[in-house]
Each structure stands twice: as structure tokens, then as C-alpha cells.
């Protein structure tokens, strides 16, 4: 069953989505500028173009709800509330990072903000999300789990196994497919037999919502409906949030295979200025928005400085956290 | 056009695939993004091959490792010679069933009625900042499965010659490529150049100690052997090239001569290929050994992201030299 939630989103909620969007957008841009200047070195998966869907989804969650995401997950982690300094330190491999520099950008975990797993293996997050949701169901802790993945990931067996199990067990989990139209260099239709991802929910008898992920209001309403349903025992939802990967698969990758018209269309429909315009149309002042942006810019400066000034982990850390007890040298 | 004076590792692979496709209509390639429309492979190893041999025979696939290897197994038992690219070795875990339960065993379980002349290529390797899910060296897992061959190359010409032999071989063969070596240059092989499976190469002759290695560490070991020579230690360096089944004759003949052995690999030392080779040496040559066999491998840890930890994880030249000196007493 495909549903289209309707309703209105109040100004405070939309401003919160704006704040998270700005945080993602500025962080993503800063990663790319520091990579260009050579100040940092890492494999970086840009999230340009996917800010608003993530900000809207996570705004519909409680702070203690769970998140599972992928290598392209910095927008999800930030929107979920991960501390900015620790995130920057982890992305740069520092001892002060969320995971002491051991996991790195592809493997961010911060249980305090519900960021439970970040996987580099396509599709692997979905079955794990079921486990988080099962735990909540058994413990009756009222938490909801969101798992993010790309359109290309829906061709992996794990996607199908996870959807079926979540539905028969009515798990409080939301499968958030961020359909950015490409998986690496492969366009959606070249690799996916379904016309749209939500069609795949039909076979699992699962509630599904297809939404313009770049429309903050529609995305928030979809997210809220799915979260409420999960929290109230209604079971899982597959959300297909339409968006566009505005940059290459990884930072620095060639994008010549993306048709120019599609790129132009994505620029015209850029969700970030679009959200700003929605707020201005609601008589929110430009000054108020600029102040939010400036506050984030200042936090970002602090976080980058913190990460760059932080020490690397000691070599002996290689023997710690492998097992529950330290490995002998 | 003049023949190139040097070729890269990926060019060596490309040459082997090109020759195999040209020589045998039963050869075809499949894997994620391997056709030219998708960039000719993430590591560019298949660049130009779909243009030359057509997308029927150089096929880009969905992100579906189980379906890729399963299709390769099915085609192989009808006599085709598929070459599947599984981008990173860690993704083999996603299609382990097809490899271990089927590819490796169908010949035996069918009493020889079917066979699986399949080649799987995969990249991997630590030292490039890809973190815990894109860097593992898992060759020992596959060497432990009866029915499969495991091959890796230390230079571009061998990559070409070994891969061509793997494709022509009638058994399922895993061909491991070190991602840190794709750009490495080496002398170009002659057209038709092949390296037989199961045959080691002696990279340096010596009389005091035998160092057995394969893949990327071969270059490191040669450098260490050079510095040891200046200190009066004469090391013989054996590049296994085929890990399973390994060239026992070459190893045992050399160790019978030197009476000392060190095994070096990038894979984690514990339960690695080095343990098997060391055992074989002890079983066959115990009475002739002048000192116990030593092993050098990476540390018992997932591959860390943080650069200093990743270096601490990896085997080092200093450890190789120390192991050799320990055997010298
Ligand atoms: C099992 C597995 N196969 C292949 C890959 C390599 N890979 C990394 S990202 C990616 C594309 C994924 O596309 P999609 O799911 O649409 O997510 P996006 O990158 O667009 O966010 C691929 C093939 C992987 N990480 N894991
Ligand atoms: Mg995608």
C-alpha cells in the first residue's frame, strides 16, 4: 500500500530542518574544500543534494531513536545529532574521534545520539536495523529505527530478506531509500528492474511512501507518518525519497556519464535554496536564517580546528577493542 | 605503434582479459560498473574491453554479488569461462555461499560430471585508508576450501600471465589484486605470455635463509634482502604467485639448501597461509632446519582507518629484517 501523508509543518519544525540542513551543507562543503587544499586526506562520499531529506527525516525522530547508515552517511549522522567535533576527529583519524580513529569516515558509531552502525557494505545495514527494532519491540522501549541506503542497494539480497522479516514481525523500523538516481556509475534504470523502489514493498505487503525528498515539508510529513506508525505498533514503512547525487560517487570522481540536462535540473531544484525560499515565503526573516548559518559556521570552525589539533591514536591502540580484553603485544 | 616500455598492474590485467576474450568465445566478464559506459571498472582494469568485445561479453551488473557469482557458476558448469569482478575482497563475504558451497565443490559432488572453470578477480589491501571493510586479505579462507585455487601477482607481467592461466584453468580460481599496486609499473609481457599456476618464482638467489612471500610484500622483501646482503646475510626470495596449491617443491628445495625460512604476508599472521607453509617445512625438513621457521604478517586487528594505526597494523620491513636475523641466531 502506497500512502501520501498530508498536513502542514509548523514554522519551528521547518526552522529546525533548516538548521540541520545548513549544518550538513556547510560540513559537506568544508570537507570538500579541505580535501582540495590537501589539509585532510580521506575517501569522501559527498552528500550534496541529499541534505534536506535527511534533515527532515531525523527531525521527525526522538534523540534516542536508532540510526543505521552507509559510507554516504555524514548527512544522516549530522542530522541525527552526532557531536560535530567528534565527527570531524573521526573523519581525520584522530584519537578524539567518535571511534578513536579506528573506524574512520565509513564506519561512524555514536550510540549516545543513536548512530549505531555505519556500514561500507551495500545492503548490510538493513538486517541490522531489524535487530535494533526487534530489541526495541522486545524491551518495549518505544524507540524507532531508521536505516538509510541507496537505490542501488535494493538489488542486494539483504534488502529483500530484511523487508520480509520486518513486515512479518511488524518491527518498528523505517527503510529510508535515498534514491539519488545513481549507484556509482550506473543509472537507476540500468540496474534496477522495478520502475520505482516503492513497488518492491508491494511484494512484502509493506506500507510504502514515495516522496520528493528535496521538499522539506513533504519529506517531513512522510517521515512523521512512518515514525508514528512504527512507534504505535503499526510496523515498518519503506520510504523512497527522491533526490539527486549532485556530485560524483566519491569526492574527485568523474561525472561525465551523468547527462547535462539532469545535472541542470538538479541545480534548478537544489533543495537547499528551495528550503530557504519556503521559509522566506513564510515571513521568516533573512536575518534569522543568516544568523543560523553563521552560528553553524562558527561551530564548524571550532570542530575543524579541534580535529586538526587533536593527536593521532597511539600505536598500541591496535591491541585494544579487538576483543573485550587487550591483545598481548 | 611501439610496444610500451612499462605497463601498469591494471594494464597487465586488462591485457590478459583482452587476450582471453579474443581467444575463446566462451570467456565473458561480469561485474559492477565494468563496461565502458560505467567507467570501465572502479579500478579501470576492464577499460576499453566492452567497446572491443561488446557488452554481451563484458557485462555491467546490478549490485548483487550473490547473483553475479551464482550466474558465473551456472554458466561455468555449461562450459563457459566467466571472469567475475568482485570489486573488493571483503564483498566476497556476501557471495560466500556461491563460492564455498558451490563453485569449489560441484566438480567433486557431481563425481566429475560438472566443473566450474570460473575466475573471480577482487581487489584489496591495507595502507590506502579504506578502513575495516575494504582492506582485508582473506586468502587463507579460500585456500582452506578444497576445490579452489588462489593466485596473486607481485608485478604487472605476472598479473597478466597468471590471470590468463587462471582463466584457461579448469578449476575455480580466486585472483587477488592489491589495490595499492594498480598503478605500479613493470616490464611489459610478450603477447601470449602466461605464468603457469602452481609455480613459484625465485626472485633472488641466496644461501643463508629462504624468504617465502607473495603479492605486494615481494617488493618489500626484495628491498630487505638487499640491505641484509650488505650485512652479509644472503637471502633467497621466493614469490609463490599461486598461494593454493603452493609450489611445495620450490619451497622445500630452497629451505633444504638454506636450512632457514621466513614467511611474509600482508594477511593477519594468526591462522594465516604462513602457518601452513611453516608446518609443511617442519614436517618435511625438521632435521635439516638450523632454526625454527619465522612468520611475519599483519597484526591481529581489523584494518584500522587512522593512518598511524593502519601502519602499525601492517607488516613492516623492520619486522621482516628482524625475523630473518632471528633465524640466523
Ligand atoms: C556488497 C557491496 N558491493 C559493492 C560495493 C561497492 N559500492 C559502494 S557504493 C556502491 C553504489 C551504491 O549505490 P546506492 O545504493 O544507490 O547508494 P549511493 O552511493 O548512491 O548513495 C557500490 C556498488 C559495496 N560497498 N558493497
Ligand atoms: Mg544511489
XYZ file of C-alpha atoms and ligand atoms in Angstrom:
685
model
C 0.000 0.000 0.000
C 1.467 3.336 -1.010
C 0.298 6.273 1.068
C 0.805 10.040 0.699
C 0.662 11.751 4.064
C -0.825 15.254 4.055
C -0.854 18.059 6.585
C 1.156 21.121 7.467
C 4.531 21.643 9.047
C 4.837 24.460 11.576
C 7.497 27.155 11.393
C 9.526 25.876 14.334
C 9.829 22.424 12.821
C 10.759 23.848 9.453
C 13.380 26.062 11.063
C 14.836 23.027 12.809
C 15.020 21.258 9.454
C 16.704 24.360 8.069
C 19.261 24.339 10.880
C 20.157 20.692 10.265
C 20.240 21.262 6.506
C 22.649 24.141 6.927
C 24.834 22.041 9.221
C 25.025 19.253 6.638
C 25.522 21.582 3.718
C 28.302 23.579 5.330
C 30.051 20.487 6.668
C 29.972 18.766 3.285
C 31.352 21.877 1.633
C 34.112 22.167 4.231
C 35.178 18.568 3.738
C 35.492 19.172 0.042
C 37.410 22.427 0.391
C 39.874 20.892 2.867
C 40.333 17.927 0.530
C 41.037 20.278 -2.363
C 43.575 22.229 -0.319
C 45.214 18.982 0.787
C 44.718 19.710 4.509
C 42.955 16.382 5.002
C 43.169 13.044 3.178
C 40.309 10.542 3.081
C 37.898 8.836 0.745
C 34.920 11.168 0.993
C 31.391 10.431 -0.225
C 29.709 13.793 -0.835
C 26.106 14.326 0.242
C 25.480 17.466 -1.780
C 21.838 17.432 -2.845
C 20.648 14.994 -0.171
C 20.704 17.379 2.811
C 17.008 18.198 3.141
C 15.645 14.660 3.062
C 17.938 13.602 5.851
C 17.350 16.726 7.947
C 13.592 16.215 7.592
C 13.691 12.512 8.436
C 15.824 12.919 11.539
C 13.784 15.899 12.771
C 10.822 13.526 12.928
C 12.757 11.235 15.307
C 13.434 11.374 19.018
C 17.066 11.796 20.083
C 17.216 8.222 21.383
C 15.832 6.628 18.234
C 18.292 4.485 16.302
C 20.043 5.179 13.010
C 21.892 2.828 10.678
C 23.515 4.374 7.623
C 26.191 3.907 4.971
C 29.520 5.282 3.756
C 27.450 8.146 2.278
C 26.079 8.957 5.680
C 27.536 12.174 7.018
C 24.235 13.973 6.387
C 22.337 11.314 8.329
C 24.797 11.343 11.225
C 24.768 15.129 11.494
C 21.008 15.343 11.222
C 20.723 12.725 13.946
C 22.732 14.980 16.232
C 26.217 13.490 16.345
C 28.692 15.855 18.058
C 30.432 17.840 15.333
C 33.888 17.837 16.899
C 33.972 14.106 17.412
C 32.712 13.514 13.891
C 35.449 15.664 12.375
C 38.062 13.988 14.532
C 36.907 10.535 13.416
C 36.894 11.508 9.751
C 40.510 12.615 10.181
C 41.561 9.507 12.103
C 42.205 11.199 15.432
C 42.167 9.718 18.925
C 39.410 12.168 19.894
C 37.011 10.879 17.239
C 33.760 9.068 17.938
C 35.581 5.744 17.461
C 39.134 6.768 18.458
C 40.076 6.944 14.769
C 39.706 3.204 14.367
C 36.568 3.165 12.243
C 37.071 6.256 10.123
C 34.621 8.013 7.820
C 32.969 4.837 6.529
C 32.302 3.409 9.991
C 30.884 6.055 12.297
C 29.242 4.973 15.545
C 27.933 7.203 18.327
C 25.397 5.331 20.460
C 24.704 8.418 22.597
C 22.986 10.041 19.635
C 21.563 6.780 18.325
C 24.093 6.410 15.493
C 24.521 2.671 15.879
C 26.166 1.387 12.705
C 27.671 2.897 9.562
C 28.454 0.237 7.004
C 30.616 0.204 3.908
C 28.940 -2.930 2.607
C 25.982 -2.198 0.375
C 22.715 -3.503 1.841
C 24.165 -4.807 5.090
C 22.553 -2.168 7.254
C 19.000 -3.341 6.697
C 19.132 -6.672 8.539
C 20.983 -4.990 11.413
C 18.306 -2.325 11.625
C 15.770 -5.110 12.054
C 17.765 -6.294 15.053
C 17.739 -2.855 16.645
C 13.999 -2.649 16.067
C 13.458 -6.160 17.402
C 15.308 -5.172 20.546
C 13.019 -2.166 20.953
C 9.978 -4.337 20.358
C 11.077 -6.877 22.961
C 12.196 -4.284 25.503
C 9.160 -2.108 24.766
C 11.419 0.943 24.875
C 9.354 2.829 22.307
C 12.302 3.517 20.042
C 12.113 3.589 16.272
C 14.968 2.602 13.959
C 15.732 4.300 10.658
C 18.041 2.644 8.153
C 19.347 4.637 5.200
C 20.539 3.135 1.937
C 20.736 3.992 -1.739
C 18.641 2.982 -4.713
C 21.330 0.597 -5.957
C 21.299 -1.263 -2.652
C 17.821 -2.585 -3.289
C 19.324 -5.135 -5.685
C 21.158 -6.930 -2.893
C 19.557 -9.975 -1.314
C 19.836 -8.498 2.175
C 17.317 -5.794 1.235
C 14.694 -8.382 0.359
C 15.287 -10.630 3.347
C 15.137 -7.660 5.690
C 11.902 -6.251 4.300
C 10.141 -9.578 4.537
C 11.241 -10.197 8.114
C 10.434 -6.674 9.262
C 6.933 -6.982 7.874
C 6.050 -10.380 9.341
C 7.358 -9.269 12.717
C 5.821 -5.773 12.459
C 9.128 -4.237 13.501
C 9.351 -0.534 14.376
C 11.766 0.175 11.539
C 11.788 2.645 8.654
C 13.611 1.735 5.480
C 14.700 5.054 4.013
C 15.816 4.606 0.432
C 17.606 7.734 -0.707
C 17.012 7.447 -4.429
C 19.741 9.658 -5.867
C 19.350 8.037 -9.310
C 22.840 6.508 -9.428
C 24.801 3.680 -7.847
C 28.427 4.533 -8.568
C 28.428 4.999 -12.377
C 25.238 3.058 -13.025
C 21.982 4.911 -13.639
C 18.917 3.671 -11.783
C 17.119 2.028 -14.695
C 20.230 0.248 -15.951
C 20.451 -1.866 -12.833
C 17.008 -1.991 -11.261
C 14.122 -3.925 -12.749
C 11.455 -2.176 -10.691
C 10.134 1.088 -12.110
C 10.324 2.584 -8.657
C 11.627 1.304 -5.330
C 8.248 1.540 -3.598
C 6.958 -1.123 -5.983
C 9.223 -3.561 -4.160
C 7.251 -3.026 -0.949
C 4.136 -4.429 -2.615
C 5.518 -7.946 -2.647
C 6.225 -7.703 1.058
C 2.816 -6.248 1.845
C 4.599 -3.275 3.388
C 3.426 0.279 3.811
C 5.332 2.487 1.385
C 5.637 6.199 0.743
C 7.227 7.781 -2.301
C 8.100 11.380 -1.682
C 10.090 14.272 -3.100
C 12.928 14.139 -0.602
C 14.037 17.582 -1.668
C 10.750 19.082 -0.452
C 11.207 19.592 3.281
C 7.510 19.734 4.100
C 6.519 16.642 2.118
C 9.546 14.749 3.380
C 8.855 15.661 6.992
C 5.213 14.598 6.709
C 6.214 11.273 5.177
C 8.826 10.720 7.869
C 6.434 11.680 10.661
C 3.729 9.352 9.379
C 6.165 6.446 9.190
C 7.627 7.190 12.631
C 4.193 7.473 14.260
C 3.078 4.259 12.643
C 6.183 2.387 13.793
C 6.002 3.776 17.313
C 2.350 2.838 17.597
C 2.951 -0.772 16.683
C 1.883 -0.407 13.059
C 5.093 -1.923 11.739
C 7.623 -0.907 9.114
C 7.460 1.546 6.227
C 9.573 1.797 3.106
C 10.128 5.421 2.175
C 11.510 6.180 -1.255
C 12.851 9.708 -1.039
C 13.605 11.083 -4.477
C 16.743 13.187 -4.629
C 19.854 13.612 -6.750
C 23.520 12.935 -6.190
C 24.790 16.331 -7.281
C 28.472 15.330 -7.232
C 30.437 12.198 -8.121
C 30.210 8.897 -6.266
C 33.311 9.792 -4.280
C 34.990 13.156 -3.980
C 37.047 13.852 -7.080
C 35.364 11.196 -9.225
C 34.451 11.886 -12.802
C 30.747 12.501 -13.550
C 30.810 12.720 -17.329
C 28.293 9.857 -17.561
C 25.574 11.972 -15.926
C 23.538 13.719 -18.661
C 23.964 17.511 -18.613
C 20.188 18.114 -18.562
C 19.835 16.039 -15.408
C 22.579 17.996 -13.696
C 20.980 21.273 -14.734
C 17.597 20.107 -13.486
C 19.152 19.133 -10.154
C 20.763 22.555 -9.865
C 17.444 24.219 -10.647
C 15.736 22.111 -7.984
C 18.554 22.341 -5.423
C 16.833 21.540 -2.112
C 18.931 23.914 -0.029
C 17.947 27.255 -1.624
C 14.476 25.806 -2.055
C 14.052 25.354 1.686
C 15.339 28.845 2.287
C 12.766 30.225 -0.084
C 9.974 28.289 1.621
C 10.950 29.883 4.929
C 11.229 33.374 3.452
C 7.795 32.900 1.900
C 6.539 32.179 5.408
C 7.794 35.594 6.504
C 10.817 34.206 8.356
C 13.416 36.950 8.032
C 16.618 36.595 6.053
C 18.419 37.855 9.167
C 17.125 34.950 11.210
C 18.287 32.430 8.613
C 21.642 34.144 8.220
C 22.135 34.016 11.993
C 21.522 30.253 11.973
C 24.035 29.815 9.154
C 26.593 31.956 10.971
C 26.223 30.044 14.224
C 26.884 26.799 12.370
C 29.856 28.262 10.514
C 31.391 29.157 13.843
C 30.761 25.682 15.310
C 32.278 24.221 12.178
C 35.427 26.321 12.508
C 35.796 25.080 16.076
C 35.227 21.462 15.075
C 37.747 21.556 12.215
C 40.359 23.196 14.442
C 39.672 20.624 17.147
C 40.134 17.752 14.692
C 43.275 19.144 13.094
C 44.834 19.883 16.502
C 43.923 16.520 18.006
C 46.548 13.778 18.324
C 46.527 10.532 16.417
C 45.896 7.405 18.465
C 48.878 5.596 19.979
C 50.084 2.592 18.001
C 49.194 0.399 20.989
C 45.517 1.089 20.304
C 45.766 -1.649 17.673
C 45.584 -4.164 20.538
C 42.589 -2.569 22.253
C 38.934 -3.081 21.255
C 39.709 -6.101 19.077
C 38.368 -8.392 21.762
C 36.875 -7.462 25.098
C 40.308 -7.899 26.631
C 43.508 -6.315 25.363
C 45.584 -8.407 22.950
C 49.096 -9.176 24.202
C 51.853 -7.200 22.491
C 52.630 1.730 -32.576
C 55.695 0.973 -30.472
C 55.332 -1.505 -27.644
C 55.303 0.276 -24.281
C 58.466 0.073 -22.192
C 56.429 -0.179 -18.999
C 52.899 -1.196 -18.165
C 50.865 -0.802 -15.009
C 49.368 -3.612 -12.974
C 45.868 -2.747 -14.209
C 47.127 -2.734 -17.787
C 48.543 -6.200 -17.214
C 45.140 -7.385 -16.056
C 43.479 -5.654 -18.955
C 45.827 -7.373 -21.434
C 45.036 -10.800 -20.010
C 41.286 -10.202 -20.176
C 41.562 -8.831 -23.688
C 43.572 -11.821 -24.913
C 41.251 -14.295 -23.219
C 38.160 -12.650 -24.723
C 39.761 -12.656 -28.158
C 40.948 -16.262 -27.923
C 37.873 -18.012 -26.573
C 34.217 -17.202 -27.257
C 33.310 -18.942 -24.004
C 35.084 -16.271 -21.986
C 32.916 -13.429 -20.724
C 33.263 -10.832 -17.987
C 30.694 -9.676 -15.460
C 30.847 -7.299 -12.546
C 29.692 -3.970 -11.172
C 30.427 -0.993 -13.433
C 32.912 -2.940 -15.581
C 31.622 -1.855 -19.014
C 32.874 1.368 -20.560
C 29.521 3.122 -20.176
C 30.034 2.734 -16.413
C 33.673 3.779 -16.480
C 35.428 0.500 -17.331
C 35.597 -0.696 -13.733
C 36.281 1.088 -10.491
C 39.975 0.261 -10.911
C 39.841 0.692 -14.698
C 41.035 -2.862 -15.222
C 38.350 -3.534 -17.829
C 38.559 -0.164 -19.616
C 38.001 -0.475 -23.356
C 37.006 -4.125 -23.253
C 33.266 -3.651 -23.727
C 33.949 -1.321 -26.643
C 36.083 -4.005 -28.252
C 34.240 -7.187 -27.296
C 30.696 -5.914 -26.787
C 28.532 -5.513 -23.707
C 27.165 -9.040 -24.100
C 30.581 -10.345 -23.135
C 31.681 -7.504 -20.870
C 28.582 -7.019 -18.766
C 27.902 -4.492 -16.064
C 25.724 -5.942 -13.343
C 23.482 -4.658 -10.574
C 25.000 -4.508 -7.071
C 24.259 -8.171 -6.470
C 27.327 -10.228 -5.623
C 25.387 -13.426 -4.977
C 23.684 -13.141 -8.337
C 26.986 -12.315 -10.050
C 28.872 -15.325 -8.719
C 25.832 -17.580 -8.954
C 25.397 -16.685 -12.633
C 29.100 -17.264 -13.172
C 28.878 -20.702 -11.560
C 25.833 -21.638 -13.614
C 27.435 -20.527 -16.864
C 30.675 -22.266 -15.934
C 29.071 -25.679 -15.498
C 27.905 -25.477 -19.101
C 31.484 -24.945 -20.233
C 31.703 -21.166 -20.342
C 34.650 -19.400 -18.719
C 33.271 -16.468 -16.791
C 35.554 -13.921 -15.173
C 33.673 -12.164 -12.404
C 34.940 -8.957 -10.845
C 34.028 -8.606 -7.192
C 35.259 -5.080 -6.592
C 36.679 -5.621 -3.101
C 37.691 -8.883 -1.464
C 35.519 -8.095 1.551
C 32.463 -8.271 -0.697
C 33.221 -11.958 -1.240
C 31.623 -12.434 2.146
C 28.319 -11.503 0.516
C 28.621 -14.346 -2.020
C 30.490 -16.843 0.111
C 27.779 -19.460 -0.336
C 28.150 -19.473 -4.102
C 31.922 -19.742 -3.836
C 32.399 -22.169 -0.988
C 29.332 -24.385 -1.234
C 29.057 -24.430 -4.996
C 31.989 -23.212 -7.087
C 34.537 -25.139 -5.044
C 32.547 -28.347 -4.647
C 30.403 -29.011 -7.690
C 33.104 -30.949 -9.522
C 33.555 -33.325 -6.593
C 29.946 -33.620 -5.538
C 28.900 -34.348 -9.118
C 31.506 -37.075 -9.334
C 33.216 -35.085 -12.047
C 30.105 -34.628 -14.185
C 30.330 -30.860 -13.937
C 33.206 -28.475 -13.369
C 33.475 -24.770 -12.658
C 36.142 -23.080 -14.800
C 35.441 -19.753 -13.154
C 37.797 -16.902 -12.303
C 36.956 -14.360 -9.630
C 39.031 -11.171 -9.550
C 38.986 -8.991 -6.484
C 40.962 -6.035 -5.145
C 42.004 -5.437 -1.572
C 44.888 -4.342 0.629
C 45.705 -2.128 3.575
C 47.735 1.070 3.587
C 45.423 3.207 1.481
C 42.947 4.409 4.101
C 39.900 2.366 3.123
C 39.296 1.105 6.666
C 37.939 -2.100 8.116
C 35.578 -3.321 5.390
C 37.639 -2.747 2.230
C 41.162 -3.908 3.076
C 41.231 -7.490 4.360
C 43.491 -10.195 2.964
C 41.337 -13.312 3.243
C 43.316 -15.699 1.013
C 43.690 -18.279 3.785
C 39.916 -18.718 3.969
C 39.766 -19.752 0.341
C 42.993 -21.748 0.415
C 41.347 -23.772 3.167
C 38.435 -24.764 0.939
C 39.257 -27.869 -1.106
C 38.415 -27.330 -4.756
C 39.586 -23.768 -5.271
C 42.834 -22.215 -6.406
C 44.131 -18.923 -5.081
C 46.512 -16.751 -7.064
C 48.128 -13.348 -6.646
C 50.766 -11.412 -8.534
C 53.650 -9.200 -7.468
C 54.247 -7.365 -10.759
C 52.316 -6.378 -13.914
C 53.743 -9.070 -16.201
C 52.903 -11.802 -13.708
C 49.441 -10.324 -13.262
C 48.931 -10.738 -16.973
C 50.451 -14.193 -17.183
C 48.775 -15.577 -14.086
C 45.354 -14.207 -14.900
C 45.467 -15.703 -18.381
C 46.373 -19.084 -16.884
C 43.625 -18.760 -14.295
C 41.034 -18.142 -16.994
C 42.254 -21.137 -19.014
C 42.381 -23.322 -15.916
C 39.532 -25.763 -15.413
C 39.120 -25.065 -11.686
C 37.574 -22.111 -9.894
C 40.347 -19.629 -9.196
C 40.399 -16.593 -6.987
C 42.705 -13.908 -8.357
C 43.675 -11.322 -5.738
C 44.792 -7.831 -6.752
C 46.373 -5.417 -4.287
C 44.698 -2.022 -4.685
C 47.912 -0.288 -3.636
C 49.595 -1.798 -6.706
C 47.205 -0.999 -9.566
C 49.364 1.906 -10.694
C 52.670 0.073 -10.120
C 54.759 -0.140 -13.274
C 56.708 -3.052 -14.626
C 58.152 -4.571 -17.758
C 55.516 -5.477 -20.329
C 54.992 -9.147 -21.150
C 55.074 -10.551 -24.679
C 51.685 -11.269 -26.277
C 50.551 -14.722 -25.220
C 52.725 -14.600 -22.093
C 51.456 -16.969 -19.442
C 52.648 -17.935 -15.981
C 51.727 -21.484 -15.051
C 49.622 -21.914 -11.924
C 51.309 -23.707 -9.051
C 54.799 -22.489 -9.982
C 56.752 -20.174 -7.716
C 59.442 -17.760 -8.932
C 62.811 -17.300 -7.289
C 63.212 -13.522 -7.194
C 66.643 -13.554 -5.669
C 69.046 -16.414 -5.114
C 70.730 -16.806 -1.753
C 72.226 -19.378 0.537
C 71.576 -18.417 4.159
C 67.834 -18.107 4.506
C 64.715 -18.560 2.363
C 62.060 -15.847 2.480
C 58.730 -17.052 1.108
C 56.176 -14.438 0.179
C 53.624 -13.360 -2.444
C 51.817 -10.278 -3.729
C 52.722 -6.818 -2.593
C 55.239 -7.852 0.098
C 57.513 -9.348 -2.600
C 58.897 -5.882 -3.348
C 59.362 -5.159 0.356
C 61.125 -8.454 0.903
C 63.447 -7.844 -2.047
C 64.386 -4.473 -0.578
C 65.059 -6.036 2.806
C 67.123 -8.795 1.173
C 69.217 -6.110 -0.474
C 70.031 -4.411 2.832
C 70.657 -7.775 4.505
C 73.146 -8.644 1.768
C 75.134 -5.577 2.769
C 75.238 -7.030 6.278
C 76.488 -10.359 4.969
C 73.195 -12.282 5.040
C 72.335 -13.975 1.764
C 68.575 -14.400 1.418
C 66.760 -16.372 -1.249
C 63.406 -14.788 -2.076
C 60.556 -16.969 -3.309
C 57.447 -15.391 -4.806
C 54.761 -18.088 -4.570
C 52.408 -16.494 -7.154
C 49.965 -19.363 -6.629
C 49.020 -19.486 -2.952
C 46.895 -22.609 -3.219
C 48.068 -25.112 -4.158
C 51.520 -23.672 -3.447
C 54.738 -24.835 -5.063
C 55.950 -27.146 -2.317
C 58.898 -28.369 -4.341
C 60.281 -24.873 -4.803
C 59.865 -24.060 -1.116
C 61.260 -27.327 0.211
C 64.210 -27.393 -2.205
C 65.230 -23.918 -1.175
C 64.832 -24.480 2.547
C 66.680 -27.796 2.282
C 69.562 -25.730 0.909
C 69.440 -22.781 3.332
C 68.139 -24.522 6.453
C 66.259 -21.366 7.464
C 62.915 -19.914 6.449
C 60.802 -16.817 6.980
C 57.302 -16.465 5.546
C 55.935 -12.980 4.918
C 52.393 -11.989 4.011
C 50.123 -8.982 4.343
C 47.287 -11.047 5.780
C 46.964 -11.187 9.549
C 49.627 -13.531 10.850
C 47.371 -15.605 13.091
C 45.941 -18.650 11.272
C 47.374 -17.362 8.003
C 48.959 -19.030 4.966
C 52.319 -18.716 6.722
C 51.217 -21.223 9.334
C 50.500 -23.837 6.673
C 53.801 -23.304 4.876
C 55.711 -23.313 8.134
C 54.075 -26.587 9.102
C 54.902 -28.186 5.783
C 58.537 -27.140 6.169
C 58.686 -28.537 9.698
C 57.003 -31.763 8.641
C 59.387 -32.373 5.754
C 62.652 -30.787 6.855
C 62.639 -30.732 10.642
C 66.009 -32.451 10.979
C 67.684 -30.121 8.492
C 66.473 -26.841 9.963
C 69.089 -24.663 11.613
C 66.453 -22.598 13.427
C 62.675 -22.516 13.789
C 60.718 -21.064 10.872
C 59.567 -17.470 11.473
C 56.443 -15.744 10.209
C 55.748 -12.076 9.520
C 52.198 -10.866 8.910
C 49.884 -8.063 9.893
C 48.642 -7.636 13.457
C 45.640 -9.336 14.985
C 43.172 -6.498 14.412
C 40.631 -5.315 11.865
C 42.327 -2.891 9.472
C 42.199 0.478 11.244
C 41.379 3.730 9.464
C 43.702 6.139 11.288
C 46.936 6.301 9.225
C 49.391 5.623 12.077
C 47.267 2.705 13.281
C 46.996 1.343 9.766
C 50.794 1.424 9.515
C 51.089 -0.252 12.907
C 48.716 -2.925 11.657
C 50.748 -3.734 8.554
C 53.859 -5.913 8.491
C 56.992 -3.770 8.157
C 60.440 -4.020 6.622
C 61.901 -3.806 10.109
C 59.860 -6.835 11.183
C 60.986 -8.785 8.123
C 64.632 -7.963 8.807
C 64.254 -8.831 12.489
C 62.654 -12.176 11.646
C 65.463 -13.031 9.254
C 68.084 -12.116 11.841
C 66.275 -14.201 14.440
C 66.593 -17.256 12.180
C 70.303 -16.511 11.800
C 70.654 -16.815 15.568
C 28.285 -5.540 -1.214
C 28.916 -4.383 -1.865
N 29.059 -4.376 -3.211
C 29.620 -3.322 -3.826
C 30.059 -2.251 -3.125
C 30.725 -1.086 -3.822
N 29.853 0.078 -3.827
C 29.971 1.031 -2.890
S 28.811 2.200 -3.045
C 28.124 1.456 -4.365
C 26.926 2.067 -5.020
C 25.741 2.068 -4.150
O 24.707 2.746 -4.770
P 23.429 3.194 -3.959
O 22.935 2.075 -3.127
O 22.493 3.788 -4.920
O 23.974 4.291 -2.935
P 24.635 5.728 -3.228
O 26.108 5.503 -3.297
O 24.068 6.242 -4.484
O 24.297 6.563 -2.049
C 28.809 0.302 -4.688
C 28.496 -0.578 -5.810
C 29.916 -2.295 -1.722
N 30.360 -1.297 -0.937
N 29.346 -3.358 -1.119
Mg 22.240 5.799 -5.385
